[in-house]
Amino acid sequence: MIKRINHTGRKRILREHVQVAFRDDGGHPSFDAALDLSSYQLPGTARVFVEAYRGAASWMRFDFGTKAALRPPSNRRLAEFSDATGVRFRVKVTSAEESHKILAEADAIPLTMPGDDEQKYVPLLKPEPASLGDLVYKVCFDGPEPTFQVNDRISNWQEAVLHPSFVAITYASVFREILTKIVLIDGHSDCEDRDDWRSRWLVFSTMLPGVASPPDQQDDEDEKRRWIDDAVDAFARKVRALELFEGVRTGQGGAQ
């Protein structure tokens, strides 16, 4: 495993120590959060906050007390959000003396919905609505993890992203864009750090039939591009992109 140096001294809180679950609060989205900070060398007086956000426009902060005395607030309603789709969470532990100084942090924590099997998997990418003008979709890398944004003006966008034509034309392109960011732009090749979204995408890619281990950082660009091509081809086969497209074109396609 590649060891990373945290030059700021900020500790990273592992995902296994943070669980956020959806709760229906009288028809309004709310949440429960379970935090285990016992293994982190942090002052007992350090302040603990849980933040909910969706993109850059919507954000809420909840005071969870101190590390020594965690006390979730009674009101954890997500009032800034019309629904819980695409909402992510971060945990910040700050100094009691310097409120702006972050001592430890976890980010991009997904919201577990009723019926989710927490032990099964963490979704790599979930569509979420966004104001995109005339764009149908966009992959955004502005946050701690990429987001797959779908134009909120599309009627029934939740159904639209499952339509065979959308899957056939869009998903492999999104997959290529994300792998290009990871391999060519960031030069990331570590598959061991499961708290790093890039590592999780590389692990998923190598699980596709016929895909080799990711290229090393020192490999040349042509080799990296060939690996991306192989991974995208394998992904297109997995989602049956051509079959779905032909089914729609000939009138034999149906929603997934």
PDB file of C-alpha atoms in Angstrom:
ATOM      1  CA  MET A   1       0.000   0.000   0.000  1.00  0.00           C
ATOM      2  CA  ILE A   2       1.317   3.469  -0.889  1.00  0.00           C
ATOM      3  CA  LYS A   3       1.644   5.631   2.220  1.00  0.00           C
ATOM      4  CA  ARG A   4       0.581   9.231   1.860  1.00  0.00           C
ATOM      5  CA  ILE A   5       1.954  12.106   3.901  1.00  0.00           C
ATOM      6  CA  ASN A   6      -0.629  14.505   5.268  1.00  0.00           C
ATOM      7  CA  HIS A   7       1.359  17.740   5.278  1.00  0.00           C
ATOM      8  CA  THR A   8      -1.354  19.648   7.147  1.00  0.00           C
ATOM      9  CA  GLY A   9      -1.455  17.171  10.048  1.00  0.00           C
ATOM     10  CA  ARG A  10      -5.158  16.652   9.433  1.00  0.00           C
ATOM     11  CA  LYS A  11      -6.273  13.103  10.182  1.00  0.00           C
ATOM     12  CA  ARG A  12      -8.477  11.215   7.770  1.00  0.00           C
ATOM     13  CA  ILE A  13     -11.499   9.523   9.301  1.00  0.00           C
ATOM     14  CA  LEU A  14     -12.106   6.189   7.600  1.00  0.00           C
ATOM     15  CA  ARG A  15     -15.479   5.443   6.056  1.00  0.00           C
ATOM     16  CA  GLU A  16     -15.877   2.369   8.202  1.00  0.00           C
ATOM     17  CA  HIS A  17     -16.108   4.701  11.203  1.00  0.00           C
ATOM     18  CA  VAL A  18     -18.922   6.827   9.772  1.00  0.00           C
ATOM     19  CA  GLN A  19     -22.411   5.605   8.896  1.00  0.00           C
ATOM     20  CA  VAL A  20     -25.205   7.906   7.764  1.00  0.00           C
ATOM     21  CA  ALA A  21     -28.694   6.504   7.254  1.00  0.00           C
ATOM     22  CA  PHE A  22     -31.856   8.044   5.810  1.00  0.00           C
ATOM     23  CA  ARG A  23     -34.766   8.639   8.162  1.00  0.00           C
ATOM     24  CA  ASP A  24     -38.260   9.796   7.280  1.00  0.00           C
ATOM     25  CA  ASP A  25     -39.186  12.665   9.581  1.00  0.00           C
ATOM     26  CA  GLY A  26     -42.904  13.134   9.047  1.00  0.00           C
ATOM     27  CA  GLY A  27     -42.551  12.996   5.283  1.00  0.00           C
ATOM     28  CA  HIS A  28     -39.375  15.093   5.239  1.00  0.00           C
ATOM     29  CA  PRO A  29     -35.873  13.682   4.627  1.00  0.00           C
ATOM     30  CA  SER A  30     -33.759  13.431   7.757  1.00  0.00           C
ATOM     31  CA  PHE A  31     -30.796  11.303   8.828  1.00  0.00           C
ATOM     32  CA  ASP A  32     -29.155   9.349  11.621  1.00  0.00           C
ATOM     33  CA  ALA A  33     -25.358   9.335  11.946  1.00  0.00           C
ATOM     34  CA  ALA A  34     -23.205   6.825  13.819  1.00  0.00           C
ATOM     35  CA  LEU A  35     -19.649   8.079  14.455  1.00  0.00           C
ATOM     36  CA  ASP A  36     -16.815   6.063  15.990  1.00  0.00           C
ATOM     37  CA  LEU A  37     -13.929   8.407  16.799  1.00  0.00           C
ATOM     38  CA  SER A  38     -12.486   6.352  19.658  1.00  0.00           C
ATOM     39  CA  SER A  39      -9.416   5.190  17.710  1.00  0.00           C
ATOM     40  CA  TYR A  40      -8.326   8.704  16.725  1.00  0.00           C
ATOM     41  CA  GLN A  41      -5.887  10.656  18.892  1.00  0.00           C
ATOM     42  CA  LEU A  42      -7.960  13.821  19.148  1.00  0.00           C
ATOM     43  CA  PRO A  43      -8.668  16.147  22.085  1.00  0.00           C
ATOM     44  CA  GLY A  44     -11.832  15.307  23.949  1.00  0.00           C
ATOM     45  CA  THR A  45     -12.856  18.961  23.669  1.00  0.00           C
ATOM     46  CA  ALA A  46     -12.616  18.961  19.864  1.00  0.00           C
ATOM     47  CA  ARG A  47     -15.877  20.029  18.197  1.00  0.00           C
ATOM     48  CA  VAL A  48     -17.627  17.551  15.865  1.00  0.00           C
ATOM     49  CA  PHE A  49     -19.799  18.661  12.963  1.00  0.00           C
ATOM     50  CA  VAL A  50     -21.692  16.697  10.321  1.00  0.00           C
ATOM     51  CA  GLU A  51     -22.329  18.524   7.055  1.00  0.00           C
ATOM     52  CA  ALA A  52     -24.820  17.567   4.350  1.00  0.00           C
ATOM     53  CA  TYR A  53     -24.345  18.852   0.835  1.00  0.00           C
ATOM     54  CA  ARG A  54     -25.376  18.337  -2.773  1.00  0.00           C
ATOM     55  CA  GLY A  55     -23.069  19.903  -5.310  1.00  0.00           C
ATOM     56  CA  ALA A  56     -21.920  23.404  -4.422  1.00  0.00           C
ATOM     57  CA  ALA A  57     -25.321  25.053  -4.056  1.00  0.00           C
ATOM     58  CA  SER A  58     -26.965  23.239  -1.117  1.00  0.00           C
ATOM     59  CA  TRP A  59     -25.283  22.806   2.270  1.00  0.00           C
ATOM     60  CA  MET A  60     -26.254  22.292   5.923  1.00  0.00           C
ATOM     61  CA  ARG A  61     -24.194  21.897   9.106  1.00  0.00           C
ATOM     62  CA  PHE A  62     -25.186  19.986  12.259  1.00  0.00           C
ATOM     63  CA  ASP A  63     -23.420  20.320  15.622  1.00  0.00           C
ATOM     64  CA  PHE A  64     -22.690  16.882  17.126  1.00  0.00           C
ATOM     65  CA  GLY A  65     -21.041  18.132  20.320  1.00  0.00           C
ATOM     66  CA  THR A  66     -17.491  17.140  21.207  1.00  0.00           C
ATOM     67  CA  LYS A  67     -15.333  14.089  20.624  1.00  0.00           C
ATOM     68  CA  ALA A  68     -15.647  13.135  24.325  1.00  0.00           C
ATOM     69  CA  ALA A  69     -19.391  13.791  24.433  1.00  0.00           C
ATOM     70  CA  LEU A  70     -21.043  13.172  21.084  1.00  0.00           C
ATOM     71  CA  ARG A  71     -24.603  14.516  21.131  1.00  0.00           C
ATOM     72  CA  PRO A  72     -26.534  14.435  17.842  1.00  0.00           C
ATOM     73  CA  PRO A  73     -28.905  17.420  17.544  1.00  0.00           C
ATOM     74  CA  SER A  74     -32.579  16.593  17.918  1.00  0.00           C
ATOM     75  CA  ASN A  75     -33.375  18.260  14.587  1.00  0.00           C
ATOM     76  CA  ARG A  76     -31.526  16.489  11.770  1.00  0.00           C
ATOM     77  CA  ARG A  77     -34.043  17.323   9.066  1.00  0.00           C
ATOM     78  CA  LEU A  78     -32.500  18.051   5.645  1.00  0.00           C
ATOM     79  CA  ALA A  79     -34.587  21.168   5.162  1.00  0.00           C
ATOM     80  CA  GLU A  80     -32.387  22.598   2.397  1.00  0.00           C
ATOM     81  CA  PHE A  81     -33.045  19.587   0.157  1.00  0.00           C
ATOM     82  CA  SER A  82     -36.297  18.751  -1.587  1.00  0.00           C
ATOM     83  CA  ASP A  83     -35.343  15.074  -1.459  1.00  0.00           C
ATOM     84  CA  ALA A  84     -32.349  12.964  -0.428  1.00  0.00           C
ATOM     85  CA  THR A  85     -31.172  12.164  -3.973  1.00  0.00           C
ATOM     86  CA  GLY A  86     -27.449  12.795  -4.375  1.00  0.00           C
ATOM     87  CA  VAL A  87     -26.940  14.138  -0.852  1.00  0.00           C
ATOM     88  CA  ARG A  88     -23.479  13.428   0.558  1.00  0.00           C
ATOM     89  CA  PHE A  89     -22.051  13.992   4.026  1.00  0.00           C
ATOM     90  CA  ARG A  90     -18.772  15.041   5.557  1.00  0.00           C
ATOM     91  CA  VAL A  91     -17.600  14.899   9.163  1.00  0.00           C
ATOM     92  CA  LYS A  92     -15.317  17.645  10.485  1.00  0.00           C
ATOM     93  CA  VAL A  93     -13.542  17.605  13.831  1.00  0.00           C
ATOM     94  CA  THR A  94     -12.263  21.069  14.694  1.00  0.00           C
ATOM     95  CA  SER A  95     -10.116  22.576  17.431  1.00  0.00           C
ATOM     96  CA  ALA A  96     -12.011  23.989  20.401  1.00  0.00           C
ATOM     97  CA  GLU A  97      -9.563  26.897  20.523  1.00  0.00           C
ATOM     98  CA  GLU A  98      -9.353  27.551  16.781  1.00  0.00           C
ATOM     99  CA  SER A  99     -12.726  26.814  15.167  1.00  0.00           C
ATOM    100  CA  HIS A 100     -11.289  27.187  11.671  1.00  0.00           C
ATOM    101  CA  LYS A 101      -8.619  24.534  12.291  1.00  0.00           C
ATOM    102  CA  ILE A 102      -9.744  21.094  11.099  1.00  0.00           C
ATOM    103  CA  LEU A 103      -8.140  18.253  13.051  1.00  0.00           C
ATOM    104  CA  ALA A 104      -9.812  15.328  11.258  1.00  0.00           C
ATOM    105  CA  GLU A 105     -12.234  14.877   8.390  1.00  0.00           C
ATOM    106  CA  ALA A 106     -14.241  12.355   6.389  1.00  0.00           C
ATOM    107  CA  ASP A 107     -15.891  13.353   3.127  1.00  0.00           C
ATOM    108  CA  ALA A 108     -18.243  12.134   0.403  1.00  0.00           C
ATOM    109  CA  ILE A 109     -20.083   9.767   2.760  1.00  0.00           C
ATOM    110  CA  PRO A 110     -23.134   8.325   0.984  1.00  0.00           C
ATOM    111  CA  LEU A 111     -26.571   8.264   2.543  1.00  0.00           C
ATOM    112  CA  THR A 112     -27.763   4.715   3.182  1.00  0.00           C
ATOM    113  CA  MET A 113     -31.348   4.360   2.037  1.00  0.00           C
ATOM    114  CA  PRO A 114     -33.955   1.887   3.363  1.00  0.00           C
ATOM    115  CA  GLY A 115     -33.378  -1.509   1.811  1.00  0.00           C
ATOM    116  CA  ASP A 116     -29.727  -0.842   0.982  1.00  0.00           C
ATOM    117  CA  ASP A 117     -27.356  -3.651   1.845  1.00  0.00           C
ATOM    118  CA  GLU A 118     -24.478  -1.791   3.488  1.00  0.00           C
ATOM    119  CA  GLN A 119     -22.191  -4.810   3.245  1.00  0.00           C
ATOM    120  CA  LYS A 120     -22.851  -5.384  -0.429  1.00  0.00           C
ATOM    121  CA  TYR A 121     -21.307  -2.349  -2.085  1.00  0.00           C
ATOM    122  CA  VAL A 122     -20.907   1.408  -2.117  1.00  0.00           C
ATOM    123  CA  PRO A 123     -22.157   2.839  -5.429  1.00  0.00           C
ATOM    124  CA  LEU A 124     -19.325   4.314  -7.469  1.00  0.00           C
ATOM    125  CA  LEU A 125     -21.482   6.895  -9.171  1.00  0.00           C
ATOM    126  CA  LYS A 126     -25.139   7.816  -8.744  1.00  0.00           C
ATOM    127  CA  PRO A 127     -26.972  10.257 -11.029  1.00  0.00           C
ATOM    128  CA  GLU A 128     -28.175  13.464  -9.440  1.00  0.00           C
ATOM    129  CA  PRO A 129     -30.188  16.398 -10.827  1.00  0.00           C
ATOM    130  CA  ALA A 130     -28.462  19.679 -11.678  1.00  0.00           C
ATOM    131  CA  SER A 131     -29.093  22.878 -13.609  1.00  0.00           C
ATOM    132  CA  LEU A 132     -27.158  22.282 -16.836  1.00  0.00           C
ATOM    133  CA  GLY A 133     -28.725  24.628 -19.365  1.00  0.00           C
ATOM    134  CA  ASP A 134     -29.100  22.607 -22.574  1.00  0.00           C
ATOM    135  CA  LEU A 135     -26.610  19.905 -21.614  1.00  0.00           C
ATOM    136  CA  VAL A 136     -28.180  16.493 -21.047  1.00  0.00           C
ATOM    137  CA  TYR A 137     -25.530  15.367 -18.561  1.00  0.00           C
ATOM    138  CA  LYS A 138     -22.158  16.347 -17.148  1.00  0.00           C
ATOM    139  CA  VAL A 139     -19.422  14.653 -15.143  1.00  0.00           C
ATOM    140  CA  CYS A 140     -18.304  17.117 -12.477  1.00  0.00           C
ATOM    141  CA  PHE A 141     -14.959  16.824 -10.667  1.00  0.00           C
ATOM    142  CA  ASP A 142     -15.320  19.892  -8.455  1.00  0.00           C
ATOM    143  CA  GLY A 143     -16.035  17.969  -5.249  1.00  0.00           C
ATOM    144  CA  PRO A 144     -14.178  15.267  -3.308  1.00  0.00           C
ATOM    145  CA  GLU A 145     -15.606  12.645  -5.680  1.00  0.00           C
ATOM    146  CA  PRO A 146     -16.959  12.882  -9.238  1.00  0.00           C
ATOM    147  CA  THR A 147     -20.664  13.437  -9.663  1.00  0.00           C
ATOM    148  CA  PHE A 148     -22.816  12.349 -12.591  1.00  0.00           C
ATOM    149  CA  GLN A 149     -25.141  15.282 -13.099  1.00  0.00           C
ATOM    150  CA  VAL A 150     -28.315  14.963 -15.167  1.00  0.00           C
ATOM    151  CA  ASN A 151     -30.311  17.949 -16.413  1.00  0.00           C
ATOM    152  CA  ASP A 152     -33.101  18.596 -13.936  1.00  0.00           C
ATOM    153  CA  ARG A 153     -35.328  19.841 -16.770  1.00  0.00           C
ATOM    154  CA  ILE A 154     -35.599  16.299 -18.163  1.00  0.00           C
ATOM    155  CA  SER A 155     -39.028  14.989 -17.253  1.00  0.00           C
ATOM    156  CA  ASN A 156     -38.809  11.960 -14.951  1.00  0.00           C
ATOM    157  CA  TRP A 157     -35.020  12.114 -15.064  1.00  0.00           C
ATOM    158  CA  GLN A 158     -34.770   9.149 -12.652  1.00  0.00           C
ATOM    159  CA  GLU A 159     -36.442   6.982 -15.302  1.00  0.00           C
ATOM    160  CA  ALA A 160     -34.587   8.643 -18.173  1.00  0.00           C
ATOM    161  CA  VAL A 161     -31.161   7.560 -16.852  1.00  0.00           C
ATOM    162  CA  LEU A 162     -32.343   3.937 -16.952  1.00  0.00           C
ATOM    163  CA  HIS A 163     -33.699   4.118 -20.494  1.00  0.00           C
ATOM    164  CA  PRO A 164     -31.748   1.814 -22.854  1.00  0.00           C
ATOM    165  CA  SER A 165     -30.876   4.637 -25.247  1.00  0.00           C
ATOM    166  CA  PHE A 166     -29.412   6.726 -22.414  1.00  0.00           C
ATOM    167  CA  VAL A 167     -27.461   3.778 -21.021  1.00  0.00           C
ATOM    168  CA  ALA A 168     -26.172   2.750 -24.459  1.00  0.00           C
ATOM    169  CA  ILE A 169     -24.907   6.176 -25.507  1.00  0.00           C
ATOM    170  CA  THR A 170     -23.923   7.758 -22.201  1.00  0.00           C
ATOM    171  CA  TYR A 171     -22.540   5.273 -19.694  1.00  0.00           C
ATOM    172  CA  ALA A 172     -19.404   4.150 -21.545  1.00  0.00           C
ATOM    173  CA  SER A 173     -18.532   7.785 -22.302  1.00  0.00           C
ATOM    174  CA  VAL A 174     -18.879   8.675 -18.613  1.00  0.00           C
ATOM    175  CA  PHE A 175     -16.709   5.690 -17.729  1.00  0.00           C
ATOM    176  CA  ARG A 176     -14.005   6.836 -20.177  1.00  0.00           C
ATOM    177  CA  GLU A 177     -14.059  10.402 -18.839  1.00  0.00           C
ATOM    178  CA  ILE A 178     -13.562   9.230 -15.271  1.00  0.00           C
ATOM    179  CA  LEU A 179     -10.750   6.795 -16.121  1.00  0.00           C
ATOM    180  CA  THR A 180      -9.034   9.503 -18.167  1.00  0.00           C
ATOM    181  CA  LYS A 181      -9.119  11.783 -15.142  1.00  0.00           C
ATOM    182  CA  ILE A 182      -7.723   9.055 -12.867  1.00  0.00           C
ATOM    183  CA  VAL A 183      -5.038   7.555 -15.101  1.00  0.00           C
ATOM    184  CA  LEU A 184      -3.930  10.330 -17.470  1.00  0.00           C
ATOM    185  CA  ILE A 185      -4.564  13.534 -15.532  1.00  0.00           C
ATOM    186  CA  ASP A 186      -3.981  12.435 -11.921  1.00  0.00           C
ATOM    187  CA  GLY A 187      -1.526   9.625 -12.746  1.00  0.00           C
ATOM    188  CA  HIS A 188      -3.167   7.479 -10.061  1.00  0.00           C
ATOM    189  CA  SER A 189      -2.385   3.744 -10.024  1.00  0.00           C
ATOM    190  CA  ASP A 190      -2.905   2.681  -6.395  1.00  0.00           C
ATOM    191  CA  CYS A 191      -5.643   0.054  -5.946  1.00  0.00           C
ATOM    192  CA  GLU A 192      -5.145  -0.442  -2.214  1.00  0.00           C
ATOM    193  CA  ASP A 193      -6.537   2.751  -0.723  1.00  0.00           C
ATOM    194  CA  ARG A 194     -10.260   1.959  -0.675  1.00  0.00           C
ATOM    195  CA  ASP A 195     -11.016   5.351   0.909  1.00  0.00           C
ATOM    196  CA  ASP A 196      -9.786   7.013  -2.294  1.00  0.00           C
ATOM    197  CA  TRP A 197     -12.508   7.103  -4.968  1.00  0.00           C
ATOM    198  CA  ARG A 198      -9.894   6.701  -7.700  1.00  0.00           C
ATOM    199  CA  SER A 199      -8.684   3.424  -6.208  1.00  0.00           C
ATOM    200  CA  ARG A 200     -12.241   2.077  -6.063  1.00  0.00           C
ATOM    201  CA  TRP A 201     -12.757   2.877  -9.745  1.00  0.00           C
ATOM    202  CA  LEU A 202      -9.499   1.138 -10.674  1.00  0.00           C
ATOM    203  CA  VAL A 203     -10.472  -1.944  -8.668  1.00  0.00           C
ATOM    204  CA  PHE A 204     -13.854  -2.043 -10.411  1.00  0.00           C
ATOM    205  CA  SER A 205     -12.150  -1.723 -13.804  1.00  0.00           C
ATOM    206  CA  THR A 206      -9.756  -4.613 -13.150  1.00  0.00           C
ATOM    207  CA  MET A 207     -12.719  -6.822 -12.207  1.00  0.00           C
ATOM    208  CA  LEU A 208     -14.099  -6.495 -15.741  1.00  0.00           C
ATOM    209  CA  PRO A 209     -13.289  -9.543 -17.915  1.00  0.00           C
ATOM    210  CA  GLY A 210     -10.047  -9.146 -19.858  1.00  0.00           C
ATOM    211  CA  VAL A 211      -8.844  -5.963 -18.126  1.00  0.00           C
ATOM    212  CA  ALA A 212      -5.266  -6.026 -16.812  1.00  0.00           C
ATOM    213  CA  SER A 213      -3.898  -4.269 -13.753  1.00  0.00           C
ATOM    214  CA  PRO A 214      -3.800  -0.472 -14.068  1.00  0.00           C
ATOM    215  CA  PRO A 215      -0.682   1.035 -15.680  1.00  0.00           C
ATOM    216  CA  ASP A 216       1.999   2.415 -13.406  1.00  0.00           C
ATOM    217  CA  GLN A 217       2.685   6.115 -13.147  1.00  0.00           C
ATOM    218  CA  GLN A 218       5.928   5.725 -15.120  1.00  0.00           C
ATOM    219  CA  ASP A 219       4.251   3.975 -18.075  1.00  0.00           C
ATOM    220  CA  ASP A 220       4.004   6.077 -21.229  1.00  0.00           C
ATOM    221  CA  GLU A 221       0.806   7.811 -22.276  1.00  0.00           C
ATOM    222  CA  ASP A 222       0.095   5.422 -25.177  1.00  0.00           C
ATOM    223  CA  GLU A 223       0.113   2.451 -22.803  1.00  0.00           C
ATOM    224  CA  LYS A 224      -2.225   4.243 -20.425  1.00  0.00           C
ATOM    225  CA  ARG A 225      -4.605   5.088 -23.253  1.00  0.00           C
ATOM    226  CA  ARG A 226      -4.618   1.461 -24.432  1.00  0.00           C
ATOM    227  CA  TRP A 227      -5.531   0.344 -20.912  1.00  0.00           C
ATOM    228  CA  ILE A 228      -8.378   2.873 -20.782  1.00  0.00           C
ATOM    229  CA  ASP A 229      -9.625   1.644 -24.187  1.00  0.00           C
ATOM    230  CA  ASP A 230      -9.599  -1.974 -22.964  1.00  0.00           C
ATOM    231  CA  ALA A 231     -11.466  -1.059 -19.781  1.00  0.00           C
ATOM    232  CA  VAL A 232     -14.103   0.984 -21.628  1.00  0.00           C
ATOM    233  CA  ASP A 233     -14.633  -1.807 -24.186  1.00  0.00           C
ATOM    234  CA  ALA A 234     -15.096  -4.314 -21.351  1.00  0.00           C
ATOM    235  CA  PHE A 235     -17.544  -1.985 -19.609  1.00  0.00           C
ATOM    236  CA  ALA A 236     -19.558  -1.512 -22.815  1.00  0.00           C
ATOM    237  CA  ARG A 237     -19.837  -5.300 -23.077  1.00  0.00           C
ATOM    238  CA  LYS A 238     -20.932  -5.500 -19.451  1.00  0.00           C
ATOM    239  CA  VAL A 239     -23.816  -3.044 -19.935  1.00  0.00           C
ATOM    240  CA  ARG A 240     -24.596  -4.498 -23.411  1.00  0.00           C
ATOM    241  CA  ALA A 241     -24.390  -1.022 -24.959  1.00  0.00           C
ATOM    242  CA  LEU A 242     -24.698  -2.051 -28.607  1.00  0.00           C
ATOM    243  CA  GLU A 243     -27.486  -4.536 -27.892  1.00  0.00           C
ATOM    244  CA  LEU A 244     -29.445  -1.881 -26.015  1.00  0.00           C
ATOM    245  CA  PHE A 245     -28.961   0.675 -28.777  1.00  0.00           C
ATOM    246  CA  GLU A 246     -30.055  -1.748 -31.477  1.00  0.00           C
ATOM    247  CA  GLY A 247     -33.061  -2.736 -29.392  1.00  0.00           C
ATOM    248  CA  VAL A 248     -34.189   0.874 -29.170  1.00  0.00           C
ATOM    249  CA  ARG A 249     -33.507   1.535 -32.863  1.00  0.00           C
ATOM    250  CA  THR A 250     -35.521  -1.465 -33.980  1.00  0.00           C
ATOM    251  CA  GLY A 251     -38.303  -0.905 -31.431  1.00  0.00           C
ATOM    252  CA  GLN A 252     -37.406  -3.911 -29.287  1.00  0.00           C
ATOM    253  CA  GLY A 253     -35.756  -2.061 -26.378  1.00  0.00           C
ATOM    254  CA  GLY A 254     -37.206  -1.615 -22.926  1.00  0.00           C
ATOM    255  CA  ALA A 255     -36.262   0.040 -19.686  1.00  0.00           C
ATOM    256  CA  GLN A 256     -33.686  -1.792 -17.585  1.00  0.00           C
TER     257      GLN A 256
END
